[in-house]
Amino acid sequence: MSKPKAVQGVERIARMLDLVPYISSHQGISLEELAEAFTSSQAHITEDLNTLWMCGLPGYTPLELMELSFESGFVTIRNAQTLQKPRSMSRDEILALILGLEYLRDQVPQANESLTLQMGSLLSRLSALAGAPVHERVATSMPALASIRSHIAEAIEHRGKIGIDYHSLVRDVVTTRVILPLNIYIENDVEYVLAFCNLARAHRTFRLDRILSATVETADDPSAISGTQPIDSGKVEIGLEISDRKRDVLESFGLDAKDQSSIASVEVFNTDWATRTVMSMGGAVRITSPRNCVESISARAAKALIGYGLSAH
Amino acid sequence: MSSRKNERLINLTIALLATKRFLTKSEIFRTIDGYEGSAESKERMFERDKDDLRSLGINIEVGGLDPLFDDEAGYRIRPDSYVLDLGEISGQEIALLSLAAESWRGAALGDVAQSALNKLLSLGIASDFESIPAIAPRMIVNSENILPLIRAISDSRAVTFDYVAKDLKIESRSVDPYGMANSHGYWYLVGHDHSRQAMRVFRLDRIQSSVVVSAKEGTFAIPVDFDVQKTIDVQLFEPTMFATVRVRQGKGFAITSSATLLNDSDDFVLYQVGYSNREKFVDMLLWHGDDVIVDEPADLRDEIIRRLELLVTLHV
């Protein structure tokens, strides 16, 4: 799951105890797969196996020792003694499964009733093991988002299309599109769906939390609705000068709360987003470069003042 | 830890699991490989070994003392406490639990979930993915604090952490944690804040320290009608103030989606819109530039005008 790391002390013992039942149920597994399953290196796993090979019941004759074979790069175990069955789970492991399961339940199409029931039963069994109704206190996803996600998951599974209403916050437009979802992925803690978009006739990514509604689409190709341009790509560097250090200002531009500097330079994908963000901060921060962003802000603010029946000067 | 010691600990586990009756210390020293040296050093070794195994959650039972004789204490590990017992479990359930574990890949509990997964896969029951939708859910949470917080919630233990306030002051907060939820892309902790004497909502990514969990368990009771998602919605999003705004036709969706239509004229449409956080609402109004104009209340209108003038002055 993550990079191999050196495990020391009792953690090492835990891994060895867990290796035995894993190998017992995966006889002939390769060292490589074993190292991957235990987030370790083949060298470390080999060391563990070398130790286990010397272990067994008192007496320690060949009859009582575990019988491991791993010379050829494939591992088998015989006479695993009392360690053959997996150890009971730690509280943390149970909690991780409960949350994962709850999250999963939100994404499975709700139509699949037997599966939903089965997950409910697993959740209560695990909660009993954890000794508290954890799943009632921790909500892993928003209900609204869950239903959209489940529609998308279903479409991905059946290679089907869905119709969505999508809100682009930057352009401030809502468009209706038919998309063929291909994959859900996460970047910087935000969930996106990669899809083929009938409106743009190209692959597009959509933020899940900006999809206002999703419906299963049966018609082949609906008439295209209001057109839209793909957002400009390529990063632009903008200069900022912060006069009022507020949490929101720093968070919006991904700046560190502990950084005391009032001058910052950030890379953005979309200058329209940057100018609107600076606008929304109402003077707590100003853009110093590039010039077109500076001008665009003063022009927008002046236009808004006209809306209030005032001129800019 | 030397490989000799690793070997001894494994051998001790095997023997204590295999024995039907309690094994006395002298039996352990005599029969289990690896206990060497003076009587004292054997004793020390054994004490440390017991501590090590217990720290892994292995329950070593002590017993077999006969009150009539000056007997030694005996030790054993009950197989039913050592072995994973999930009751009757089907291949499909194994598949669901595997997916649940997989959802942590790359997230905060990745390593813990992986070891849970290994234990599930060691049960020797073939996973049955046949009737499970081909989905690969990915949990979105990177905060290292999630596990201590969940533990604290399930044990009813108070927590303390450093939190960034709106003005960027970092303050230590002490909270009885009631629950956690994911909302609008963020994780929130809900609990009773000791210094404020009230229910408060905290965003996990604004916690600037490791969460310190109180050693005392069960120091508070969670209200029976507590609903974590609802509390967050009310505290963060339920409108308490109202404004009358003019929105350009077809624009300002983020504002109009939750607003009441008052009057639909030509270019601009009049709405009444509720908000819970004045500062955030000002941000949102300004974001929309000349597409949204505030009519009332007057102080809100004045603030927007003042901000717009400032923006013009700053960007000459």
XYZ file of C-alpha atoms in Angstrom:
629
model
C 0.000 0.000 0.000
C 2.881 2.315 0.637
C 6.627 2.242 0.251
C 8.497 -0.669 1.845
C 9.814 0.254 5.221
C 12.058 -1.321 7.790
C 10.009 -2.748 10.616
C 11.650 -3.115 14.009
C 10.990 -4.573 17.421
C 7.618 -6.051 18.193
C 6.263 -4.957 14.815
C 8.657 -7.464 13.345
C 7.237 -10.206 15.564
C 3.733 -9.226 14.490
C 4.730 -9.536 10.860
C 6.293 -12.957 11.384
C 3.226 -14.217 13.233
C 1.058 -12.949 10.364
C 3.299 -14.365 7.648
C 2.665 -17.942 8.777
C -1.123 -18.033 8.212
C -0.766 -15.943 5.046
C 1.667 -18.426 3.534
C -0.426 -21.361 4.803
C -3.385 -20.057 2.830
C -1.279 -19.009 -0.175
C 0.998 -22.019 -0.619
C 3.574 -21.490 -3.351
C 3.311 -17.686 -3.273
C 6.301 -15.829 -4.716
C 8.615 -13.881 -2.435
C 7.835 -10.832 -4.518
C 4.091 -11.026 -3.875
C 4.713 -11.729 -0.219
C 6.929 -8.655 0.106
C 4.236 -6.566 -1.574
C 1.434 -7.849 0.677
C 3.493 -7.048 3.764
C 4.794 -3.703 2.440
C 8.346 -4.894 2.798
C 11.374 -5.864 0.777
C 12.178 -9.401 -0.361
C 15.386 -9.258 1.714
C 13.484 -8.469 4.912
C 10.883 -11.142 4.259
C 13.678 -13.649 3.598
C 15.197 -12.756 6.966
C 11.832 -13.352 8.621
C 11.481 -16.707 6.899
C 14.992 -17.673 7.988
C 13.975 -17.017 11.582
C 10.626 -18.788 11.320
C 12.378 -21.796 9.871
C 14.078 -22.281 13.258
C 10.842 -22.110 15.229
C 8.435 -24.718 16.406
C 7.242 -26.640 19.414
C 9.543 -27.497 22.311
C 11.787 -30.358 21.382
C 12.806 -28.549 18.219
C 13.493 -31.712 16.299
C 12.544 -31.703 12.598
C 9.211 -33.146 13.699
C 8.366 -30.153 15.814
C 9.814 -27.378 13.637
C 7.889 -25.516 11.003
C 8.832 -26.671 7.565
C 9.445 -23.791 5.211
C 10.704 -23.916 1.695
C 11.631 -20.710 -0.109
C 14.907 -21.340 -1.886
C 13.399 -21.163 -5.357
C 11.682 -17.815 -4.757
C 8.336 -19.482 -4.067
C 7.292 -20.076 -0.504
C 5.511 -23.043 1.018
C 4.960 -23.951 4.633
C 4.153 -27.254 6.308
C 3.683 -28.048 9.966
C 2.793 -24.443 10.766
C 1.899 -25.553 14.279
C -0.375 -23.381 16.319
C 0.222 -20.325 14.156
C -1.686 -21.570 11.138
C -4.791 -19.447 11.678
C -4.721 -15.624 11.396
C -4.443 -13.552 14.563
C -7.436 -11.642 15.807
C -7.636 -8.076 14.588
C -6.476 -5.051 16.522
C -8.959 -2.345 17.415
C -7.404 -0.065 14.773
C -7.762 -2.697 12.089
C -11.422 -3.153 12.960
C -12.003 0.616 12.925
C -10.338 0.907 9.511
C -12.600 -1.835 8.152
C -15.724 -0.242 9.643
C -15.011 3.118 8.030
C -14.017 1.535 4.736
C -17.174 -0.537 4.726
C -19.373 2.409 5.545
C -17.775 4.389 2.752
C -18.288 1.450 0.409
C -21.943 1.158 1.342
C -22.510 4.727 0.182
C -21.200 3.918 -3.268
C -22.894 0.683 -4.062
C -25.998 1.249 -6.158
C -28.877 1.379 -3.721
C -30.908 -0.887 -5.960
C -28.653 -3.727 -4.881
C -30.600 -4.500 -1.750
C -29.009 -7.808 -0.787
C -25.563 -6.258 -0.902
C -26.673 -3.286 1.202
C -28.116 -5.654 3.791
C -24.987 -7.753 3.839
C -22.859 -4.672 4.474
C -25.186 -3.611 7.269
C -24.777 -6.987 8.920
C -20.975 -6.861 8.586
C -20.978 -3.357 10.068
C -22.876 -4.397 13.157
C -20.681 -7.480 13.634
C -17.503 -5.376 13.387
C -18.938 -2.690 15.669
C -19.619 -5.373 18.250
C -15.945 -6.394 18.005
C -14.879 -2.749 18.365
C -17.138 -2.367 21.379
C -18.864 0.848 20.237
C -21.354 1.919 17.536
C -18.570 3.706 15.653
C -20.387 3.648 12.337
C -23.188 5.751 13.794
C -20.781 8.482 14.868
C -18.589 8.784 11.834
C -20.154 9.667 8.492
C -17.718 8.987 5.695
C -19.483 10.816 2.887
C -22.267 13.242 2.112
C -25.530 11.514 1.322
C -26.173 13.689 -1.741
C -22.749 13.017 -3.153
C -23.154 9.330 -2.368
C -26.140 8.979 -4.673
C -24.325 10.736 -7.521
C -21.320 8.553 -6.923
C -23.416 5.443 -6.974
C -24.929 6.469 -10.327
C -21.477 7.005 -11.737
C -20.223 3.704 -10.315
C -23.138 1.916 -11.910
C -22.496 3.595 -15.249
C -18.805 2.648 -15.122
C -19.739 -0.934 -14.375
C -22.276 -1.232 -17.204
C -20.344 1.055 -19.537
C -23.468 3.171 -19.593
C -24.076 6.873 -20.025
C -25.492 9.309 -17.540
C -26.916 12.762 -17.876
C -25.504 15.340 -15.503
C -26.099 18.955 -14.604
C -22.687 20.394 -14.033
C -21.877 23.675 -12.376
C -18.690 25.393 -13.386
C -18.010 27.737 -10.499
C -15.375 29.674 -12.410
C -17.480 30.377 -15.481
C -20.600 30.434 -13.333
C -22.689 28.385 -15.726
C -24.678 25.201 -15.327
C -24.583 22.892 -18.317
C -26.457 19.710 -18.990
C -24.361 17.020 -20.577
C -24.389 13.354 -21.309
C -21.197 11.669 -20.232
C -19.718 8.194 -20.441
C -17.876 7.852 -17.127
C -14.604 5.950 -17.272
C -13.001 6.305 -13.893
C -13.281 8.046 -10.539
C -10.036 9.390 -9.144
C -8.750 11.678 -6.425
C -6.297 14.504 -6.618
C -5.449 16.867 -3.771
C -8.327 15.528 -1.711
C -10.907 16.277 -4.397
C -12.844 13.580 -6.234
C -13.074 13.741 -10.012
C -14.717 11.617 -12.645
C -12.961 11.150 -15.949
C -15.504 10.765 -18.733
C -16.138 11.109 -22.395
C -18.368 14.137 -22.743
C -20.856 14.203 -25.594
C -21.133 17.974 -25.376
C -17.419 18.646 -25.752
C -16.909 15.521 -27.857
C -13.738 14.840 -25.901
C -12.515 13.474 -22.595
C -13.258 15.790 -19.738
C -12.870 15.668 -15.976
C -15.627 16.760 -13.643
C -15.460 17.508 -9.947
C -17.911 15.212 -8.215
C -19.080 17.874 -5.788
C -20.018 20.172 -8.672
C -22.304 17.621 -10.297
C -25.716 18.884 -9.264
C -27.698 15.879 -10.407
C -27.173 12.663 -12.276
C -29.668 10.493 -14.102
C -29.276 7.269 -15.993
C -29.367 8.060 -19.681
C -31.039 5.757 -22.151
C -31.442 7.975 -25.207
C -28.468 7.787 -27.523
C -27.477 11.351 -28.164
C -29.608 14.226 -26.948
C -29.550 17.560 -28.682
C -26.556 19.505 -27.509
C -27.268 22.244 -25.031
C -25.519 25.566 -24.555
C -21.944 25.202 -25.748
C -18.924 25.744 -23.656
C -15.220 26.129 -24.182
C -12.683 23.893 -22.537
C -10.928 25.693 -19.716
C -7.550 27.139 -20.573
C -4.756 24.785 -19.664
C -1.196 25.490 -18.618
C -0.057 27.049 -15.402
C 0.256 30.766 -14.884
C 2.350 32.283 -12.151
C 0.717 35.103 -10.282
C 2.184 37.454 -7.729
C 0.247 38.229 -4.549
C 0.607 40.773 -1.815
C -1.301 39.903 1.345
C -2.300 42.791 3.568
C -4.759 41.005 5.816
C -3.532 37.568 6.851
C -6.767 35.647 7.164
C -7.122 31.884 7.244
C -9.350 31.846 4.154
C -6.862 33.845 2.112
C -3.992 31.486 2.820
C -6.102 28.351 2.396
C -7.445 29.431 -0.984
C -3.983 29.753 -2.434
C -2.587 26.732 -0.602
C -0.207 28.837 1.488
C 1.060 27.674 4.849
C -0.574 29.231 7.895
C 2.806 29.361 9.589
C 4.495 31.243 6.755
C 4.740 34.877 7.828
C 5.647 36.380 4.469
C 3.219 38.897 2.950
C 4.515 38.408 -0.588
C 3.732 35.180 -2.386
C 3.979 33.718 -5.814
C 1.607 30.910 -6.720
C 0.952 28.852 -9.815
C -2.628 28.618 -10.977
C -4.261 26.751 -13.816
C -6.879 29.339 -14.470
C -6.464 33.090 -14.236
C -10.232 33.558 -14.151
C -10.309 31.500 -10.968
C -7.460 33.542 -9.491
C -9.052 36.922 -10.238
C -12.425 35.834 -8.847
C -10.742 34.476 -5.739
C -8.888 37.722 -5.152
C -12.146 39.629 -5.791
C -13.916 37.510 -3.188
C -11.303 38.446 -0.631
C -12.361 42.025 -0.967
C -8.973 43.696 -0.557
C -7.291 41.351 1.911
C -4.924 40.429 -0.888
C -3.919 42.089 -4.127
C -2.540 40.665 -7.355
C 0.716 42.285 -8.408
C 1.294 40.351 -11.623
C 0.560 39.536 -14.404
C -0.751 42.828 -15.648
C -3.878 41.458 -17.347
C -5.073 39.976 -14.014
C -4.544 43.317 -12.271
C -6.552 45.083 -14.953
C -9.235 42.461 -15.011
C -9.873 42.930 -11.274
C -10.117 46.692 -11.382
C -12.390 46.445 -14.436
C -14.682 43.904 -12.759
C -14.853 45.841 -9.520
C -15.588 49.073 -11.406
C -18.354 47.349 -13.364
C -19.883 46.060 -10.144
C -19.784 49.556 -8.650
C -21.745 50.790 -11.658
C -24.291 48.137 -10.737
C -24.611 49.928 -7.415
C -25.131 53.204 -9.210
C -21.635 54.399 -8.372
C -18.617 55.188 -10.454
C -15.189 53.921 -9.610
C -13.767 57.329 -8.767
C 15.944 -6.782 18.253
C 18.195 -9.725 17.494
C 16.984 -12.648 15.465
C 17.648 -14.832 18.535
C 15.144 -12.825 20.466
C 12.650 -12.903 17.565
C 13.021 -16.663 17.448
C 12.460 -16.965 21.199
C 9.313 -14.843 21.082
C 7.863 -16.904 18.235
C 8.708 -20.135 20.043
C 7.120 -18.824 23.228
C 3.932 -17.934 21.344
C 3.773 -21.354 19.691
C 4.276 -23.174 22.981
C 1.812 -21.082 24.995
C -0.785 -21.598 22.272
C -0.176 -25.343 22.108
C -0.411 -26.069 25.813
C -3.693 -27.268 27.239
C -2.714 -26.452 30.826
C -0.775 -23.535 32.297
C 2.991 -23.774 31.762
C 5.075 -22.761 34.739
C 8.073 -20.509 34.405
C 10.504 -23.300 35.123
C 8.854 -25.471 32.456
C 9.137 -22.560 30.041
C 12.812 -22.018 30.818
C 13.544 -25.718 30.543
C 11.735 -26.490 27.312
C 11.513 -23.358 25.202
C 14.546 -22.578 23.136
C 16.364 -19.341 23.834
C 16.160 -18.794 27.583
C 19.792 -18.715 28.598
C 22.079 -17.336 31.253
C 21.595 -16.892 34.980
C 18.257 -17.380 36.687
C 17.929 -13.621 36.972
C 18.619 -12.907 33.347
C 16.094 -15.583 32.320
C 13.526 -13.895 34.543
C 14.247 -10.506 32.995
C 14.028 -11.972 29.490
C 10.700 -13.568 30.240
C 9.220 -10.402 31.755
C 10.198 -8.399 28.663
C 8.893 -11.114 26.330
C 5.503 -11.102 28.044
C 5.335 -7.310 27.746
C 6.245 -7.479 24.063
C 3.582 -10.046 23.241
C 0.957 -8.190 25.258
C 1.795 -4.975 23.404
C 0.794 -6.832 20.232
C -2.612 -7.479 21.716
C -1.830 -11.103 22.552
C -3.588 -12.064 25.729
C -1.334 -14.140 28.028
C -3.392 -15.741 30.738
C -1.900 -16.214 34.182
C -3.233 -18.979 36.399
C -2.824 -22.452 37.753
C -1.896 -21.293 41.230
C -2.826 -23.867 43.764
C -3.511 -22.135 47.092
C -2.624 -25.268 49.076
C 0.892 -25.426 47.700
C 3.474 -22.787 47.216
C 3.129 -23.187 43.457
C 4.567 -21.108 40.677
C 2.247 -19.121 38.450
C 1.529 -20.662 35.063
C 0.998 -19.105 31.643
C -0.885 -19.858 28.447
C -2.532 -18.214 25.436
C -6.062 -19.313 24.678
C -6.375 -20.142 20.970
C -9.889 -18.658 20.901
C -8.557 -15.275 22.035
C -5.587 -15.416 19.657
C -7.343 -16.510 16.493
C -9.445 -14.207 14.325
C -13.101 -15.076 14.716
C -15.559 -13.336 12.415
C -18.181 -16.034 12.812
C -19.721 -17.587 9.734
C -18.332 -15.627 6.836
C -18.957 -16.059 3.129
C -16.682 -15.493 0.185
C -18.794 -12.522 -0.794
C -18.394 -10.986 2.651
C -14.629 -11.475 2.415
C -14.741 -9.657 -0.920
C -16.680 -6.746 0.611
C -14.273 -6.472 3.530
C -11.335 -6.599 1.130
C -12.808 -3.699 -0.829
C -13.362 -1.832 2.424
C -9.689 -2.309 3.309
C -8.594 -1.383 -0.216
C -10.465 1.910 0.017
C -7.709 3.137 2.346
C -4.982 2.640 -0.238
C -2.692 5.644 -0.027
C -4.805 7.295 2.688
C -4.301 7.783 6.413
C -5.015 4.206 7.515
C -3.349 2.471 4.559
C -0.946 0.374 6.630
C -3.496 -0.632 9.260
C -5.988 -1.591 6.556
C -3.340 -3.612 4.718
C -2.616 -5.719 7.778
C -6.360 -6.225 8.318
C -6.595 -7.315 4.697
C -3.741 -9.805 5.115
C -5.530 -11.400 8.050
C -8.777 -11.648 6.082
C -6.956 -13.247 3.173
C -5.310 -15.710 5.578
C -8.665 -17.186 6.558
C -8.408 -19.448 3.542
C -11.835 -18.518 2.230
C -11.862 -17.676 -1.462
C -13.184 -14.170 -2.112
C -16.245 -14.034 -4.280
C -16.323 -10.812 -6.285
C -18.926 -12.142 -8.767
C -21.933 -10.221 -7.511
C -20.112 -7.124 -6.324
C -20.067 -4.049 -8.560
C -16.682 -3.375 -10.093
C -15.959 -0.300 -8.051
C -12.707 0.835 -6.534
C -13.645 3.311 -3.815
C -10.893 5.533 -2.473
C -11.181 7.090 0.937
C -10.125 10.721 0.966
C -8.463 11.543 4.223
C -4.847 12.324 4.813
C -4.911 13.636 8.344
C -2.720 11.580 10.660
C -5.168 12.489 13.397
C -8.085 10.479 12.076
C -7.251 7.267 13.938
C -6.671 8.836 17.393
C -9.880 10.812 16.919
C -11.949 7.783 15.978
C -10.531 5.887 18.951
C -11.350 8.813 21.228
C -14.896 9.000 19.848
C -15.538 5.315 20.413
C -14.064 5.371 23.953
C -15.586 8.744 24.942
C -12.204 10.266 25.792
C -11.525 14.004 25.694
C -8.974 15.308 23.170
C -6.702 18.347 23.024
C -5.159 19.908 19.913
C -3.880 23.161 18.414
C -6.376 24.795 16.075
C -6.005 27.648 13.603
C -8.640 30.293 14.235
C -10.007 32.653 11.586
C -7.445 35.296 12.482
C -4.684 32.666 12.129
C -4.051 32.581 15.873
C -3.183 29.059 16.901
C -4.985 28.089 20.055
C -5.106 24.943 22.140
C -8.635 23.500 22.225
C -9.975 20.828 24.524
C -12.970 18.911 23.225
C -15.251 15.990 24.102
C -15.438 14.359 20.664
C -18.960 13.283 19.659
C -18.518 12.378 16.027
C -16.875 12.996 12.694
C -18.198 13.474 9.198
C -17.159 14.290 5.700
C -19.015 17.232 4.264
C -18.410 19.315 1.129
C -15.027 17.677 0.643
C -13.720 18.263 4.167
C -13.567 16.183 7.323
C -15.092 17.736 10.409
C -14.923 16.851 14.082
C -17.972 17.700 16.173
C -17.782 17.947 19.919
C -18.284 19.838 23.102
C -15.619 22.540 23.408
C -14.539 22.889 27.049
C -13.441 26.523 26.932
C -16.463 27.710 24.887
C -18.882 25.508 26.883
C -20.744 24.732 23.669
C -20.939 22.367 20.708
C -18.369 23.281 18.073
C -17.334 22.006 14.644
C -13.638 21.721 13.712
C -12.165 21.110 10.280
C -9.539 18.362 10.474
C -7.051 20.051 8.171
C -7.032 23.083 10.481
C -5.746 21.014 13.391
C -2.076 21.972 13.576
C -0.769 19.443 16.095
C -1.048 15.798 16.906
C -4.242 15.130 18.804
C -3.593 14.282 22.446
C -6.114 11.783 23.778
C -7.009 11.807 27.472
C -6.066 8.734 29.482
C -9.470 8.749 31.178
C -12.177 6.797 29.430
C -15.925 7.519 29.431
C -15.704 11.018 30.884
C -18.757 12.284 28.981
C -21.986 11.028 27.484
C -23.014 11.771 23.941
C -26.563 13.196 23.741
C -28.991 10.489 22.625
C -30.387 12.524 19.732
C -26.945 13.517 18.452
C -26.691 13.381 14.655
C -23.245 14.259 13.364
C -24.204 15.212 9.806
C -27.121 17.307 10.978
C -25.028 19.178 13.539
C -22.514 20.109 10.869
C -25.233 21.253 8.481
C -26.868 23.399 11.137
C -23.670 24.850 12.593
C -22.009 25.581 9.291
C -24.693 25.982 6.700
C -28.133 26.741 8.129
C -29.134 30.321 7.294
C -29.656 32.731 10.167
C -29.536 35.978 8.156
C -31.260 37.073 4.973
C -30.437 39.460 2.146
C -32.250 40.748 -0.913
C -30.077 40.515 -3.998
C -30.417 41.153 -7.743
C -28.821 38.422 -9.856
C -28.115 38.698 -13.576
C -30.336 36.368 -15.598
C -28.706 32.900 -15.880
C -25.836 33.744 -13.538
C -24.951 33.341 -9.866
C -26.007 29.732 -9.594
C -24.207 29.240 -6.287
C -26.432 31.944 -4.814
C -29.738 31.325 -6.553
C -29.758 27.559 -6.012
C -30.762 28.059 -2.390
C -32.625 31.378 -2.765
C -36.288 32.339 -2.960
C -37.384 34.053 -6.132
C -39.046 37.398 -5.412
C -39.425 39.104 -8.747
C -38.392 38.019 -12.209
C -37.712 41.130 -14.283
C -35.652 41.513 -17.464
C -31.929 41.442 -16.988
C -31.839 40.968 -13.255
C -33.878 38.664 -11.060
C -34.687 39.596 -7.477
C -34.041 36.943 -4.815
C -34.142 36.580 -1.098
C -31.190 34.516 0.052
C -30.265 33.143 3.459
C -26.756 32.811 4.839
C -25.129 31.572 8.023
C -21.739 33.188 7.889
C -21.562 36.853 6.959
C -17.891 36.795 6.070
C -18.307 33.838 3.724
C -21.384 35.421 2.164
C -19.466 38.636 1.452
C -16.762 36.524 -0.217
C -19.345 34.822 -2.375
C -21.055 38.072 -3.390
C -17.720 39.583 -4.387
C -16.775 36.426 -6.306
C -19.708 37.120 -8.614
C -18.643 40.680 -9.388
C -21.257 42.661 -11.336
C -23.566 39.659 -11.732
C -24.936 39.975 -8.192
C -25.983 43.277 -6.589
C -27.084 43.559 -2.943
C -30.122 45.714 -2.175
C -30.572 44.929 1.478
C -29.551 44.974 4.272
C -27.875 48.362 3.952
C -24.799 47.487 6.009
C -24.099 44.498 3.777
C -24.568 46.641 0.676
C -22.207 49.254 2.118
C -19.564 46.665 2.932
C -19.642 45.291 -0.622
C -19.306 48.808 -2.057
C -16.426 49.587 0.288
C -14.658 46.349 -0.685
C -15.153 46.977 -4.396
C -13.709 50.468 -4.040
C -10.743 49.035 -2.195
C -10.220 46.463 -4.962
C -10.173 49.216 -7.577
C -7.693 51.275 -5.540
C -5.439 48.273 -4.998
C -5.362 47.303 -8.660
C -4.490 50.469 -10.543
